[in-house]
Coordinates of C-alpha atoms and ligand atoms in Angstrom, one line a residue:
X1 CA 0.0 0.0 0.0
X2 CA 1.1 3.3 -0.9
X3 CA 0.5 5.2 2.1
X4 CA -0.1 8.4 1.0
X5 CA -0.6 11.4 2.3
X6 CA -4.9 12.3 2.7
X7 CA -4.2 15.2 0.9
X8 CA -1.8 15.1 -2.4
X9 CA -0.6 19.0 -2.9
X10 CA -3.2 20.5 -5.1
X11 CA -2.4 21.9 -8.8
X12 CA -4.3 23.6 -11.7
X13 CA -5.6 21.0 -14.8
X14 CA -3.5 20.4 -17.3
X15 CA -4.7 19.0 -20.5
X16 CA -4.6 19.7 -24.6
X17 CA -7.2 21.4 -26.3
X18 CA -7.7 21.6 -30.0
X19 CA -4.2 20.8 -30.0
X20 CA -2.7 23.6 -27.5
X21 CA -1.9 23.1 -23.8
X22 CA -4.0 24.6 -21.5
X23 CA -3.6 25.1 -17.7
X24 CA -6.7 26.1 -15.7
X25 CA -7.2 27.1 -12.3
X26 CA -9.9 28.8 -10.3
X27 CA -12.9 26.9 -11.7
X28 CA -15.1 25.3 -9.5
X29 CA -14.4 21.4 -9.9
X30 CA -17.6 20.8 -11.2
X31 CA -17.6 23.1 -14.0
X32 CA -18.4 21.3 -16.8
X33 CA -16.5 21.2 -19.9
X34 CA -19.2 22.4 -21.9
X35 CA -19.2 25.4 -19.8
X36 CA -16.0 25.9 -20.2
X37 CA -15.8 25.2 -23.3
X38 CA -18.2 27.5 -24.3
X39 CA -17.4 30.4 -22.1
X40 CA -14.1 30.3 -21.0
X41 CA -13.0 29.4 -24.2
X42 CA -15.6 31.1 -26.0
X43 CA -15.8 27.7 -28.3
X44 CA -19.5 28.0 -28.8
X45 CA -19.7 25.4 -32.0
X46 CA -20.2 22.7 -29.0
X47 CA -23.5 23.3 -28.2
X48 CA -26.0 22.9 -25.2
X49 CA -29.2 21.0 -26.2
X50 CA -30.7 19.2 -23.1
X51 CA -27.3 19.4 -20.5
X52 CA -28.2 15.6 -19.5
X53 CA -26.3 13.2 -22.2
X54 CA -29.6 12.5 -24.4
X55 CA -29.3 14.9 -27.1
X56 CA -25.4 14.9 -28.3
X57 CA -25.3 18.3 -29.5
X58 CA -22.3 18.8 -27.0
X59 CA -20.3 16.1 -28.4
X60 CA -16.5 16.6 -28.6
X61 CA -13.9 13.9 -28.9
X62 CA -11.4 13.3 -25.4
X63 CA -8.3 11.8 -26.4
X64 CA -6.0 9.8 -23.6
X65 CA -2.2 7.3 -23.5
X66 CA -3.6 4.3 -24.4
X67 CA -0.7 3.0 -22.0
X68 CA 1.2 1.3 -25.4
X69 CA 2.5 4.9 -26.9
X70 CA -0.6 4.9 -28.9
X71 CA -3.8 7.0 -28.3
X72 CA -7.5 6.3 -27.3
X73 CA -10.1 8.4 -28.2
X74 CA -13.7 8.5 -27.8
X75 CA -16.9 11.1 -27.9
X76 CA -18.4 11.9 -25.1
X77 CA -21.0 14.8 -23.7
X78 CA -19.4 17.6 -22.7
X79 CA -22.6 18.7 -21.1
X80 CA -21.4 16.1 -18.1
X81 CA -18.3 16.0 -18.0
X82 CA -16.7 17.3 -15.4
X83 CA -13.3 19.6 -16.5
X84 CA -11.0 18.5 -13.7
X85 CA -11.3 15.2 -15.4
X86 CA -9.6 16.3 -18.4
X87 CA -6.2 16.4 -16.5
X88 CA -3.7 14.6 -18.2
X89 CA -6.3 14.0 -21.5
X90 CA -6.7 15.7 -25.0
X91 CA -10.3 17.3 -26.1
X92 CA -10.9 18.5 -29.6
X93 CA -14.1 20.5 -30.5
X94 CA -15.7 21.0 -33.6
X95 CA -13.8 24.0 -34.3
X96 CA -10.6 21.8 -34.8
X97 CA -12.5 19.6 -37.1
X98 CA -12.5 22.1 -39.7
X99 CA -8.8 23.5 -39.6
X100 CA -8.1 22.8 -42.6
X101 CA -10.7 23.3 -45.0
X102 CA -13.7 20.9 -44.8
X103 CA -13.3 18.0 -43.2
X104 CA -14.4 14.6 -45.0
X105 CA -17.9 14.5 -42.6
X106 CA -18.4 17.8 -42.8
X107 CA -18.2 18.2 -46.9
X108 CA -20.4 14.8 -47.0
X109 CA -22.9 17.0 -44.6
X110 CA -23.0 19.7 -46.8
X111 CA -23.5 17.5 -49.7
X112 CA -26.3 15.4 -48.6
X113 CA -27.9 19.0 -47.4
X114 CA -27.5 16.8 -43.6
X115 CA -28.4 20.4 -41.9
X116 CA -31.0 22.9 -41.4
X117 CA -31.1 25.2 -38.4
X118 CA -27.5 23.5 -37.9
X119 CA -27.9 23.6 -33.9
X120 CA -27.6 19.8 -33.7
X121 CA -24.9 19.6 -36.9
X122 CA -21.5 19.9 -35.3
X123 CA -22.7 17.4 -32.6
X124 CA -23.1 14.9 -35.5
X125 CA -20.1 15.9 -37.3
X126 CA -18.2 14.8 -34.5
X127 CA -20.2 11.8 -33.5
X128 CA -19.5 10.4 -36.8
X129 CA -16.5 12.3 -37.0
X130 CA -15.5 9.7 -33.9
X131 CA -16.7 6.4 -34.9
X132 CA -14.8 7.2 -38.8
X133 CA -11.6 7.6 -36.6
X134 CA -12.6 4.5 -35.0
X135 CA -13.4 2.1 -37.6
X136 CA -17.1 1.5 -37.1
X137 CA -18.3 2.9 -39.9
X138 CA -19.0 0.0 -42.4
X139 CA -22.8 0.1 -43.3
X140 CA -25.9 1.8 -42.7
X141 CA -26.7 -0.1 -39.8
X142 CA -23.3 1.3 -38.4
X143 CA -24.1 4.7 -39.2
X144 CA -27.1 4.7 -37.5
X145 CA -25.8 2.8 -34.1
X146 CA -23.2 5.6 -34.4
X147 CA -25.4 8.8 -34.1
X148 CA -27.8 6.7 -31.6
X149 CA -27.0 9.2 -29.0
X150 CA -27.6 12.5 -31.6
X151 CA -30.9 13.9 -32.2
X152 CA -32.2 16.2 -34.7
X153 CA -35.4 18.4 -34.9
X154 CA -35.2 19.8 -38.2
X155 CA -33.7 17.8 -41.1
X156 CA -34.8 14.0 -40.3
X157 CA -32.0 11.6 -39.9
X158 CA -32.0 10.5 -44.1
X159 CA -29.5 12.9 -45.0
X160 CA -27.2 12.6 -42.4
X161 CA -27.1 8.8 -42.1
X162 CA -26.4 9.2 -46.1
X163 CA -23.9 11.7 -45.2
X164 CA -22.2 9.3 -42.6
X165 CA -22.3 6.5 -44.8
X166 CA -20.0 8.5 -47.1
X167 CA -17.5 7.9 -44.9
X168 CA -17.9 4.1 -45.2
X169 CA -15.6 4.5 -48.7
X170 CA -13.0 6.1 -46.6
X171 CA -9.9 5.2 -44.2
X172 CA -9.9 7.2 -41.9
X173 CA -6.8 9.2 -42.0
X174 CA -3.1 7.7 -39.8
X175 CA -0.9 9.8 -37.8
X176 CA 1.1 7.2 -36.0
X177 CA 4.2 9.9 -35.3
X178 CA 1.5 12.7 -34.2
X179 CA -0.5 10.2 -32.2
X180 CA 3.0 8.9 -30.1
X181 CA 4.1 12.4 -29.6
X182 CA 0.4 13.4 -28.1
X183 CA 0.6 10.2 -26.3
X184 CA 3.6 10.9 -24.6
X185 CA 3.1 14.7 -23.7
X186 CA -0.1 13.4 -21.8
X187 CA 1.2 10.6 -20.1
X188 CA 3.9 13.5 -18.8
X189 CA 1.1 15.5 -17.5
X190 CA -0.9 12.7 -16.2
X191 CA 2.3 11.3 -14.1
X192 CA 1.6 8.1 -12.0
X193 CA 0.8 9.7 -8.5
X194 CA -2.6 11.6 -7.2
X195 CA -3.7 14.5 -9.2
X196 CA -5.5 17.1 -6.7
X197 CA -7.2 20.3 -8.0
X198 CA -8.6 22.7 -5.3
X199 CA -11.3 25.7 -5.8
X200 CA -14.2 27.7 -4.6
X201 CA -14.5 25.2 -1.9
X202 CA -14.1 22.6 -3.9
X203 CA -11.4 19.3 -4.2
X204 CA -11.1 17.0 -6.6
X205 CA -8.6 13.8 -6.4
X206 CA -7.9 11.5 -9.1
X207 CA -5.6 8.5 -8.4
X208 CA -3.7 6.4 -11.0
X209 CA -3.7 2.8 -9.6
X210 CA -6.0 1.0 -7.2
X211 CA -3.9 1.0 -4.3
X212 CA -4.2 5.0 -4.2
X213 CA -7.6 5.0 -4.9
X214 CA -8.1 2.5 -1.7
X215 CA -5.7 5.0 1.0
X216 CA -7.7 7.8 -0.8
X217 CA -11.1 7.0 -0.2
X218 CA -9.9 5.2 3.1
X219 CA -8.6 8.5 4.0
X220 CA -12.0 10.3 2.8
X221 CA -14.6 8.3 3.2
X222 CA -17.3 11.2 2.7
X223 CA -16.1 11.9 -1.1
X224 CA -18.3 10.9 -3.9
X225 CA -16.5 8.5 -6.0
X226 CA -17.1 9.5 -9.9
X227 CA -16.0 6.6 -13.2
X228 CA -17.9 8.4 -16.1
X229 CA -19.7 10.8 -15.0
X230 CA -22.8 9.9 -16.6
X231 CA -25.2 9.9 -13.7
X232 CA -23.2 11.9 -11.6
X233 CA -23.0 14.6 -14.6
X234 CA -26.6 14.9 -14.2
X235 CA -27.0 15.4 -10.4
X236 CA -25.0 18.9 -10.6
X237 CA -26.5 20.0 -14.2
X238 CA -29.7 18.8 -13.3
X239 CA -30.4 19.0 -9.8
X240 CA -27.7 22.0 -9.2
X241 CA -26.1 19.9 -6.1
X242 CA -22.9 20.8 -5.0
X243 CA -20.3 18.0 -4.6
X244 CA -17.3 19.8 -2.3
X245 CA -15.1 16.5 -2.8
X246 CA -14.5 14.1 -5.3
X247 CA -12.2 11.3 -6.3
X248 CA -12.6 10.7 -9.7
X249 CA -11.5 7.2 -10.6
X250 CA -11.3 7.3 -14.4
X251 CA -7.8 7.2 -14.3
X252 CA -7.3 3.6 -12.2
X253 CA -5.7 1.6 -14.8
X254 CA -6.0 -1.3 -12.6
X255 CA -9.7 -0.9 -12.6
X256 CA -9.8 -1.1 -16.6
X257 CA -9.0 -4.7 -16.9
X258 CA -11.3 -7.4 -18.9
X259 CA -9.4 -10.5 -18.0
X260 CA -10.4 -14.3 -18.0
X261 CA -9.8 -17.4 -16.0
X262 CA -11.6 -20.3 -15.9
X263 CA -14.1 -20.1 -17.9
X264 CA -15.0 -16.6 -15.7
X265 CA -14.9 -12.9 -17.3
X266 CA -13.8 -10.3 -14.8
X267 CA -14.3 -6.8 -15.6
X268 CA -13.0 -4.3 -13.5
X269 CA -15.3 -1.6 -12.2
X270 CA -13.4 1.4 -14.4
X271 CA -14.4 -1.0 -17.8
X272 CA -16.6 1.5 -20.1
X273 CA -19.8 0.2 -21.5
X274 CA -17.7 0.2 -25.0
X275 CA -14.8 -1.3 -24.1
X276 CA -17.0 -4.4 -22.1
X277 CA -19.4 -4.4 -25.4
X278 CA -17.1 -7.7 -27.4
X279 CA -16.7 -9.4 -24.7
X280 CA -20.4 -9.4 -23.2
X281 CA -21.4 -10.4 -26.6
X282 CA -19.4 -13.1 -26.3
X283 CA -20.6 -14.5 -23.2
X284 CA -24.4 -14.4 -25.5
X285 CA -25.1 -12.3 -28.4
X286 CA -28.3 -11.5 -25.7
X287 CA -25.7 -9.5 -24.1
X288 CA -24.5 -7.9 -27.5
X289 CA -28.0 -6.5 -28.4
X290 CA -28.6 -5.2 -24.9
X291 CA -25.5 -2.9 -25.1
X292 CA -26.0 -1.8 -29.0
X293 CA -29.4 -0.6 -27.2
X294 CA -27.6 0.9 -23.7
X295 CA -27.7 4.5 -24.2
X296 CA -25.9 6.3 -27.4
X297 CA -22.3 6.1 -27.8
X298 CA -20.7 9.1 -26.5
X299 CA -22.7 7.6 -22.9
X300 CA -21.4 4.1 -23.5
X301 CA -17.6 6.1 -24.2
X302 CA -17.6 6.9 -20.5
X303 CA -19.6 4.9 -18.5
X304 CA -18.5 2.1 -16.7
X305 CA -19.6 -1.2 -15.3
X306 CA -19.0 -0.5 -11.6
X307 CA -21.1 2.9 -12.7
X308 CA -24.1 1.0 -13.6
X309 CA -23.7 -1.1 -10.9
X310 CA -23.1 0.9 -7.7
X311 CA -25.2 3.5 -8.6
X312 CA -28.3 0.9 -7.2
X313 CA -30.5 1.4 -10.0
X314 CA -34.1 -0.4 -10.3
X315 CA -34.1 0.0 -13.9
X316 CA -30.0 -0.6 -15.0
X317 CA -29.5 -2.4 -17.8
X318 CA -26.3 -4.4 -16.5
X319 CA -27.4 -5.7 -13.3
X320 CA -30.5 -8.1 -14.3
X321 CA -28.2 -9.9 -17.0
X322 CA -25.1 -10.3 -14.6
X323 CA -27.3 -11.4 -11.6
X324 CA -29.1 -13.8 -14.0
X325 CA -25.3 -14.9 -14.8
X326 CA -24.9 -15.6 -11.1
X327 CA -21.9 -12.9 -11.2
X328 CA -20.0 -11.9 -8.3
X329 CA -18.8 -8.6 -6.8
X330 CA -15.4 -7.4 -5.4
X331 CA -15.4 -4.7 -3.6
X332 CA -12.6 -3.4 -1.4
X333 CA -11.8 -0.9 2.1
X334 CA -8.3 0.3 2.5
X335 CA -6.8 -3.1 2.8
X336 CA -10.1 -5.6 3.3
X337 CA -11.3 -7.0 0.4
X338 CA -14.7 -9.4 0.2
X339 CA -16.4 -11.5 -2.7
X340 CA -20.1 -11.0 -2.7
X341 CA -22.8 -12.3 -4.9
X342 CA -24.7 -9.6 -6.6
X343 CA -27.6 -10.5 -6.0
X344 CA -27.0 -9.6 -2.4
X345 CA -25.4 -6.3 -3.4
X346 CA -29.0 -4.4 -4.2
X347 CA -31.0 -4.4 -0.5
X348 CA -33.5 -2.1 -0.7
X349 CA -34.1 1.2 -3.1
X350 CA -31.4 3.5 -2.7
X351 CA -29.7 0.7 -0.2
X352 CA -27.0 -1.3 -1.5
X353 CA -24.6 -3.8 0.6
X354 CA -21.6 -0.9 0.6
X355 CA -19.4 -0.2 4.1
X356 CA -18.1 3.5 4.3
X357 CA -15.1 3.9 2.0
X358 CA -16.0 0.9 0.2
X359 CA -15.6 0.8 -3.3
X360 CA -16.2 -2.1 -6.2
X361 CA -13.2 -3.6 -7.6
X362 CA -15.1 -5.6 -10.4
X363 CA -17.1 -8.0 -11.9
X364 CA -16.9 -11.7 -12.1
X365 CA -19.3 -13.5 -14.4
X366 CA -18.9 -16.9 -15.0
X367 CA -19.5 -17.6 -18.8
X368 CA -22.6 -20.2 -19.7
X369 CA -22.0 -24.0 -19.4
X370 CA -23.1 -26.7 -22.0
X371 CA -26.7 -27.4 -20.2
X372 CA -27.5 -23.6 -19.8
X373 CA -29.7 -21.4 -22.1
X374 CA -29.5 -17.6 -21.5
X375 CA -32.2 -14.9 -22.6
X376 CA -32.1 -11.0 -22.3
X377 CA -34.3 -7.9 -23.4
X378 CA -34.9 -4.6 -23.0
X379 CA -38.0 -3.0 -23.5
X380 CA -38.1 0.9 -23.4
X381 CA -40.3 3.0 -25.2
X382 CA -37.6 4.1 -27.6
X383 CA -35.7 1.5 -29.0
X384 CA -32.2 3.2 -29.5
X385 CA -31.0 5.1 -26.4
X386 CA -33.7 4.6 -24.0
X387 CA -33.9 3.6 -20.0
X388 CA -35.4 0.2 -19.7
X389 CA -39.3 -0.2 -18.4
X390 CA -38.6 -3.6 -18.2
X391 CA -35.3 -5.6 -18.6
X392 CA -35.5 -9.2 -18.6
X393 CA -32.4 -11.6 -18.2
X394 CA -33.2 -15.3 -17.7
X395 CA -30.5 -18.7 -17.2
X396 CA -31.5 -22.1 -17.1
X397 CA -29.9 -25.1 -16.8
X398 CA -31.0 -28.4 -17.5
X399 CA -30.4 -31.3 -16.6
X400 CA -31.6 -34.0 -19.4
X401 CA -34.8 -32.0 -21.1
X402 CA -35.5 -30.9 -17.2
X403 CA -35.0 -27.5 -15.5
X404 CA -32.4 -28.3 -12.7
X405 CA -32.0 -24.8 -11.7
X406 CA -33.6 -21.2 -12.7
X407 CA -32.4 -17.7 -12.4
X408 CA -35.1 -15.2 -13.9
X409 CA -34.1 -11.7 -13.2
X410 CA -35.9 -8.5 -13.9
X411 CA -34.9 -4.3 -14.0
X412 CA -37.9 -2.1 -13.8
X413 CA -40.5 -4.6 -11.4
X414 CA -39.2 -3.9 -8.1
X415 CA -36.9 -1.2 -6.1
X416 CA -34.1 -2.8 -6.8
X417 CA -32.4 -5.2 -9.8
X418 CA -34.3 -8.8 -8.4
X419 CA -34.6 -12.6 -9.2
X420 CA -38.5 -13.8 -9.4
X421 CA -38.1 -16.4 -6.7
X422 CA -41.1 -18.3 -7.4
X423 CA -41.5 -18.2 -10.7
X424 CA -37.7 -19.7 -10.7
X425 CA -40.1 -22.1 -8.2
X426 CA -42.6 -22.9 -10.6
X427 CA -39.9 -24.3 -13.5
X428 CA -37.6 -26.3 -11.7
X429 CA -37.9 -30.1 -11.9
X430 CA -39.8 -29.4 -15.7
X431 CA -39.6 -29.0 -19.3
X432 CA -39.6 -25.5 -20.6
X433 CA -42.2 -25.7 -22.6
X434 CA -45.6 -23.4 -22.8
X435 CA -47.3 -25.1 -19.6
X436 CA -44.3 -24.2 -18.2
X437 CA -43.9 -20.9 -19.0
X438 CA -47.3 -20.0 -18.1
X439 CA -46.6 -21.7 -14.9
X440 CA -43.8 -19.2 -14.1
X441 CA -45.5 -16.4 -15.8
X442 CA -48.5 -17.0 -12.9
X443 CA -46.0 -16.6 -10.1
X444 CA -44.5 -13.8 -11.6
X445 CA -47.7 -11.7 -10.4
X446 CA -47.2 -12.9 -7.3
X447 CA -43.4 -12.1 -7.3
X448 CA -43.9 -8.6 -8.1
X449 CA -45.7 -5.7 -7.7
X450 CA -44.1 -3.1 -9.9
X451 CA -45.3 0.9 -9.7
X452 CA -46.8 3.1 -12.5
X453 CA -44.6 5.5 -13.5
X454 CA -43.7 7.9 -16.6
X455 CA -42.1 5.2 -18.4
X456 CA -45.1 2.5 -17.8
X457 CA -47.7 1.4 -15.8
X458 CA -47.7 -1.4 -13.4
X459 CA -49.9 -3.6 -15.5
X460 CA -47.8 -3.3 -18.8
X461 CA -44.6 -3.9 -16.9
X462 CA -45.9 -7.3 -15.3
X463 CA -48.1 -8.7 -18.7
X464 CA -44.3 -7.5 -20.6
X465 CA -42.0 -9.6 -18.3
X466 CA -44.5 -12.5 -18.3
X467 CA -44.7 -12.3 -22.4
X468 CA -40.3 -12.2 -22.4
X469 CA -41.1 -15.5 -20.1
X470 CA -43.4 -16.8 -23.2
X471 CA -41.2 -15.2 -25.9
X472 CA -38.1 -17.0 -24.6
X473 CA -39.9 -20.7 -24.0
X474 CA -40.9 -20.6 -27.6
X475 CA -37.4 -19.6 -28.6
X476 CA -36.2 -22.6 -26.1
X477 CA -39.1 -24.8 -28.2
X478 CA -38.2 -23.7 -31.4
X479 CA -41.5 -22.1 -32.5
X480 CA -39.7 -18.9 -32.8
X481 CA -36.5 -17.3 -33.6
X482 CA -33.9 -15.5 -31.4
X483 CA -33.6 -12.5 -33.4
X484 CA -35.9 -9.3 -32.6
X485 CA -38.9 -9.5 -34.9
X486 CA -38.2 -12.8 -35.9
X487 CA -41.2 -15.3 -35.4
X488 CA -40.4 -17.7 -37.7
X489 CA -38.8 -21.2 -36.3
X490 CA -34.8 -21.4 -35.9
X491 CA -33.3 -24.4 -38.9
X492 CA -34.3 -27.3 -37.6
X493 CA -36.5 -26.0 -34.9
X494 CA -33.4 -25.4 -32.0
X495 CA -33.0 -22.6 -30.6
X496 CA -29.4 -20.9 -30.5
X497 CA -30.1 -19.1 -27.4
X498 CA -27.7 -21.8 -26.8
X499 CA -24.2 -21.3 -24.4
X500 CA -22.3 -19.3 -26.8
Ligands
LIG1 C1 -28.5 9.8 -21.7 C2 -28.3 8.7 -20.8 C3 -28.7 7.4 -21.1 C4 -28.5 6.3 -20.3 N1 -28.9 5.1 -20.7 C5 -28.8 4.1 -19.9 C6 -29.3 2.8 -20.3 O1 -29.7 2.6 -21.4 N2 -29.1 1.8 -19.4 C7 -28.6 1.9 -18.2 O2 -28.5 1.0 -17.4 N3 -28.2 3.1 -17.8 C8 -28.2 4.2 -18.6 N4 -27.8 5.4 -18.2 C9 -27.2 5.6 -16.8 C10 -25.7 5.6 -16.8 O3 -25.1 5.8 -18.0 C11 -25.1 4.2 -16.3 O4 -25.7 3.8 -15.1 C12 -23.6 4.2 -16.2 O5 -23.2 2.9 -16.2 C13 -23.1 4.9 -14.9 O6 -21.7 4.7 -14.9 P1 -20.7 5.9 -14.7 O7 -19.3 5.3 -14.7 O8 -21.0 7.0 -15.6 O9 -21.1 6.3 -13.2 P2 -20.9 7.6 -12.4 O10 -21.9 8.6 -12.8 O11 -19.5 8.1 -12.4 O12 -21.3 7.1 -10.9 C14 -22.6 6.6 -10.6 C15 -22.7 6.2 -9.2 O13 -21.8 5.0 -8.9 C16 -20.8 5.3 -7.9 N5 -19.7 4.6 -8.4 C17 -19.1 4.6 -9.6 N6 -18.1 3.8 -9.7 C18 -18.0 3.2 -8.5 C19 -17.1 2.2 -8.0 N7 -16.2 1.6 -8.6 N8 -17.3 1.8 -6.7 C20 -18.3 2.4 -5.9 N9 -19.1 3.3 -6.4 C21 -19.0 3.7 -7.7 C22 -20.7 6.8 -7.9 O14 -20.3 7.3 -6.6 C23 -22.2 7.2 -8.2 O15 -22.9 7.1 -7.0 C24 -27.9 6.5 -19.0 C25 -27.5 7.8 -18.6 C26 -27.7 8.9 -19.5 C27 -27.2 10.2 -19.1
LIG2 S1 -26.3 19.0 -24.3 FE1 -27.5 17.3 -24.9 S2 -26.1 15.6 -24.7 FE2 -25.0 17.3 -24.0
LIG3 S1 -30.7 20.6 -38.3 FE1 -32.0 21.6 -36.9 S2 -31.8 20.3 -35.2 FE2 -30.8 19.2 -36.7

C-alpha cells in the first residue's frame, strides 16, 4: 500500500485542447466542460441542447495514453463531463475539425444538405466524425448505431445517415508519429501519482492505480466517487447539487482490466460500457444487443460497469443480465477486500450492501456451461437510447430436457435489480415448454408488484416480463426465432439461445 498522504498537494488542470496546452485554475471542480468550453473558451460550435447526455449536441472527442504509446479516443458529452477530469487528456471541439478546409464528414454534410437550423450539426459531425476515426463505420446499420445518441429536430435523420455513410468509402486518415508524440506529452502531464485540483470550496482527487484510490477513499470516506460521470454529470446540471469532494476514478488503470480465467470474465469496475461491449457479446449475443441498445455512444464512451452497478439502480441495464449470470462482486476498504454475490449487493431502493469507504473492484461473471440457455431484453419506449421499463435476463440449466436450476431476473418490477423467486419455483424439476412458461409467468404476479410511473404502468410492466417468459420458451421450443422480430422457427426447430 502506498501510504499516501490524505491530501496530495493540489495543482491547476492540465490538458490539450484543440491541439494547444491549457492550464486552468480557479474553476469550480464541477464546471463542466461544456461550460468551459463555451465560455471560457468562448468555443460555442459545441452546443448545449438538453445538459443531460440525451441529445449529443455537446459532443466533442477526449483523447488519452492508451498505455502502449498509442492514443485512445472517444466522444463523449461535454454537457457532463466534469473539467478536472480532463487532466492529463486531449479534447478536440468542432472548431478543430475544420482547420483545414472541410473536413471529410463535414463536406459529406454539406453534400447530402445533412443540416437545417445546424444547432444539432457539429454534434453529428463529430459523433460520426468519432466512430470514422474508429473504424465502425462499415454500413448503414453502423451509421445509424453511431449517431444513436444524436438527435435532430429539423432535417430528419435521411440525409445525415447518407452523409455518414459517405464515410464508409473512406480510411480514416493515420498519424502514428503525431499520435505517439500526443501520447507521450499526456502521459507526462498525467504522471503516475494523485492528481488534486482545489477551488471555490471545492477538491477533486484523481488517483492512478487501485492502491491510491483504496488510501484515498480510506482516508475520505465522505467523497463521492465518480468513473464516467454519466449519472453523476446529471445530479449537478440537473439537480444544481454541489459536490465539495471528489475522487474521480477514471484514471485507475487497474480498474480497466477485462481478463479471463476459468471459464469466468472479470471486468473491472473502471471498464466503459464500450470497451466491455465484445466481450459481453461473447458471453451471449443476448448481451451484445442489450449494449448496441444501452444508451448512445458518446454515454457508453464513459460509463463504466461498476457505474451502472453501484449507482443501485431499479431500472439498470447491466445488473438483471449479470445477476441472472450468477456474477459476483469485489469490492474493497483500505486493505479488506470481500467476494459478494450480486444479488445480495442491491437491499433495498437506494440501499446497497456498501461499508463506508467501500468501493467495487469488479465484476466476475462466470460464462454459460453446455446445459444452460440464456435470454435478455430490454423493453423501453424508444428502441435506440432509452432507459429500460422492463429488462428481462433469464439462465437455465437443464439437466436432461429438465429444468435443474432457474435464475429469472428483472430491471424495472421492483426497487431494486431482483430474481422472481417463485417463478424460478414454478420451473424447476420441468420442461420449458408453454405449460411451463405459463406456470412461471402466474408466479411472476405474485413475485412482483411493480409501480406506474412515466415510463409505464404497473400492468404493462408485469403482462411484458411475463410475455419475455413466453417469448423465450418458444425460442427454447423452437417455435420462434432469437432474433428481434423474428417469429419464424430457428433451422431445424433449435434454438441458438444456446451457451455461446
Ligand atoms: C442519456 C443517458 C442514457 C442512459 N442510458 C442508460 C441505459 O440505457 N441503461 C442503463 O442501465 N443506464 C443508462 N444510463 C445511466 C448511466 O449511464 C449508467 O448507469 C452508467 O453505467 C453509470 O456509470 P458511470 O461510470 O458514468 O457512473 P458515475 O456517474 O460516475 O457514478 C454513478 C454512481 O456510482 C458510484 N460509483 C461509480 N463507480 C463506483 C465504484 N467503482 N465503486 C463504488 N461506487 C462507484 C458513484 O459514486 C455514483 O454514486 C444513461 C445515462 C444517461 C445520461
Ligand atoms: S447537451 Fe445534450 S447531450 Fe449534452
Ligand atoms: S438541423 Fe436543426 S436540429 Fe438538426
Amino acid at each position: 500500500m502506498a501510504n499516501l498522504p490524505p491530501s496530495p498537494a493540489a495543482g491547476p488542470i492540465r490538458f490539450v485542447l484543440n491541439g494547444e496546452d491549457r492550464v486552468v485554475d480557479g474553476l469550480l471542480p464541477t464546471t463542466t466542460l461544456l461550460d468551459y468550453l463555451r465560455r471560457s473558451e468562448r468555443l460555442t460550435g459545441t452546443k448545449e441542447g438538453c445538459a443531460e447526455g440525451d441529445c449529443g449536441a455537446c459532443t466533442v472527442i477526449v483523447a488519452e495514453a492508451d498505455g502502449e504509446g498509442g492514443l485512445h479516443r472517444r466522444s463523449v458529452n461535454a454537457c457532463i463531463q466534469f473539467l478536472p477530469a480532463m487532466n492529463g487528456r486531449a479534447v478536440e471541439t468542432v472548431e478543430h475539425l475544420g482547420r483545414d478546409g472541410l473536413n471529410p464528414i463535414q463536406a459529406a454534410m454539406v453534400e447530402k444538405h445533412a443540416s437545417q437550423c445546424g444547432f444539432c450539426t457539429p454534434g453529428f459531425a463529430m459523433q460520426l466524425h468519432a466512430g470514422w476515426l474508429n473504424g465502425m463505420i462499415t454500413d448503414r446499420q453502423s451509421v445509424k448505431d453511431v449517431v444513436a445518441g444524436n438527435l435532430c429536430r429539423c432535417t430528419g435523420y435521411g440525409p445525415i445517415v447518407e452523409a455518414g455513410l459517405a464515410l464508409a468509402q473512406l480510411p480514416p486518415p493515420q498519424d502514428t508519429a503525431g499520435d505517439a508524440a500526443l501520447a507521450q506529452r499526456l502521459a507526462a502531464i498525467e504522471g503516475n501519482g494523485v492528481f488534486c485540483y482545489e477551488a471555490d470550496g471545492g477538491r477533486w482527487f484523481a488517483p492512478c492505480n487501485v492502491d491510491d484510490l483504496a488510501d484515498l477513499y480510506a482516508a475520505h470516506p465522505d467523497a463521492l466517487l465518480v468513473a464516467g460521470a454519466t449519472d453523476v454529470g446529471l445530479w449537478v446540471t440537473k439537480q444544481h447539487r454541489s459536490l465539495p469532494l471528489v475522487i474521480d476514478i477514471s484514471h485507475v488503470r487497474d480498474l480497466q482490466v477485462v481478463e479471463e480465467a476459468a471459464g469466468v470474465v472479470y471486468f473491472g469496475a473502471g471498464v466503459t460500457h464500450r470497451a466491455a461491449t465484445e466481450t459481453l457479446a461473447g458471453i451471449h449475443p443476448d448481451l451484445g444487443e442489450m449494449m448496441r441498445r444501452f444508451a448512445g455512444a458518446q454515454i457508453r464512451n464513459a460509463g463504466t460497469i461498476g457505474g451502472n452497478i453501484a449507482n443501485g439502480s431499479p431500472i439498470g441495464d447491466l445488473a438483471p443480465c449479470l445477476i441472472a449470470l450468477d456474477a459476483h462482486l469485489h469490492l474493497r476498504r483500505g486493505e479488506e477486500t470481500r467476494r459478494l454475490p450480486l444479488a445480495d449487493f442491491f437491499l433495498e431502493y437506494g440501499k446497497q450492501d456498501r461499508r463506508e469507504g467501500e468501493f467495487v473492484v469488479a465484476v466476475e461473471v462466470p460464462r454459460l456451461a453446455e446445459d444452460q440457455r440464456f435470454f435478455a431484453h430490454k423493453i423501453s419506449k424508444r428502441f435506440d437510447s432509452d432507459i429500460s421499463a422492463v429488462m428481462a435476463a433469464f439462465r437455465l440449466s437443464f439437466d436432461g430436457a429438465a429444468i435443474s436450476d432457474a435464475r429469472l431476473a428483472f430491471g424495472g418490477m421492483a426497487g431494486t435489480p431482483k430474481r422472481a423467486a417463485r417463478a424460478e419455483a414454478a420451473l424447476v424439476g420441468r420442461r420449458f415448454d408453454r405449460e411451463a412458461a405459463e406456470a412461471a409467468a402466474a408466479a411472476l404476479a405474485e413475485d412482483f408488484t411493480p409501480l406506474t410511473d412515466m415510463r409505464a404502468s404497473a400492468r404493462y410492466r408485469l403482462a411484458t416480463a411475463q410475455n419475455l417468459l413466453r417469448r423465450f420458451a418458444l425460442q427454447k421450443t423452437g417455435e420462434i426465432g432469437t432474433k428481434l422480430g423474428d417469429i419464424s422457427p430457428e433451422p431445424g426447430g433449435v434454438s441458438t439461445g444456446a451457451a455461446a
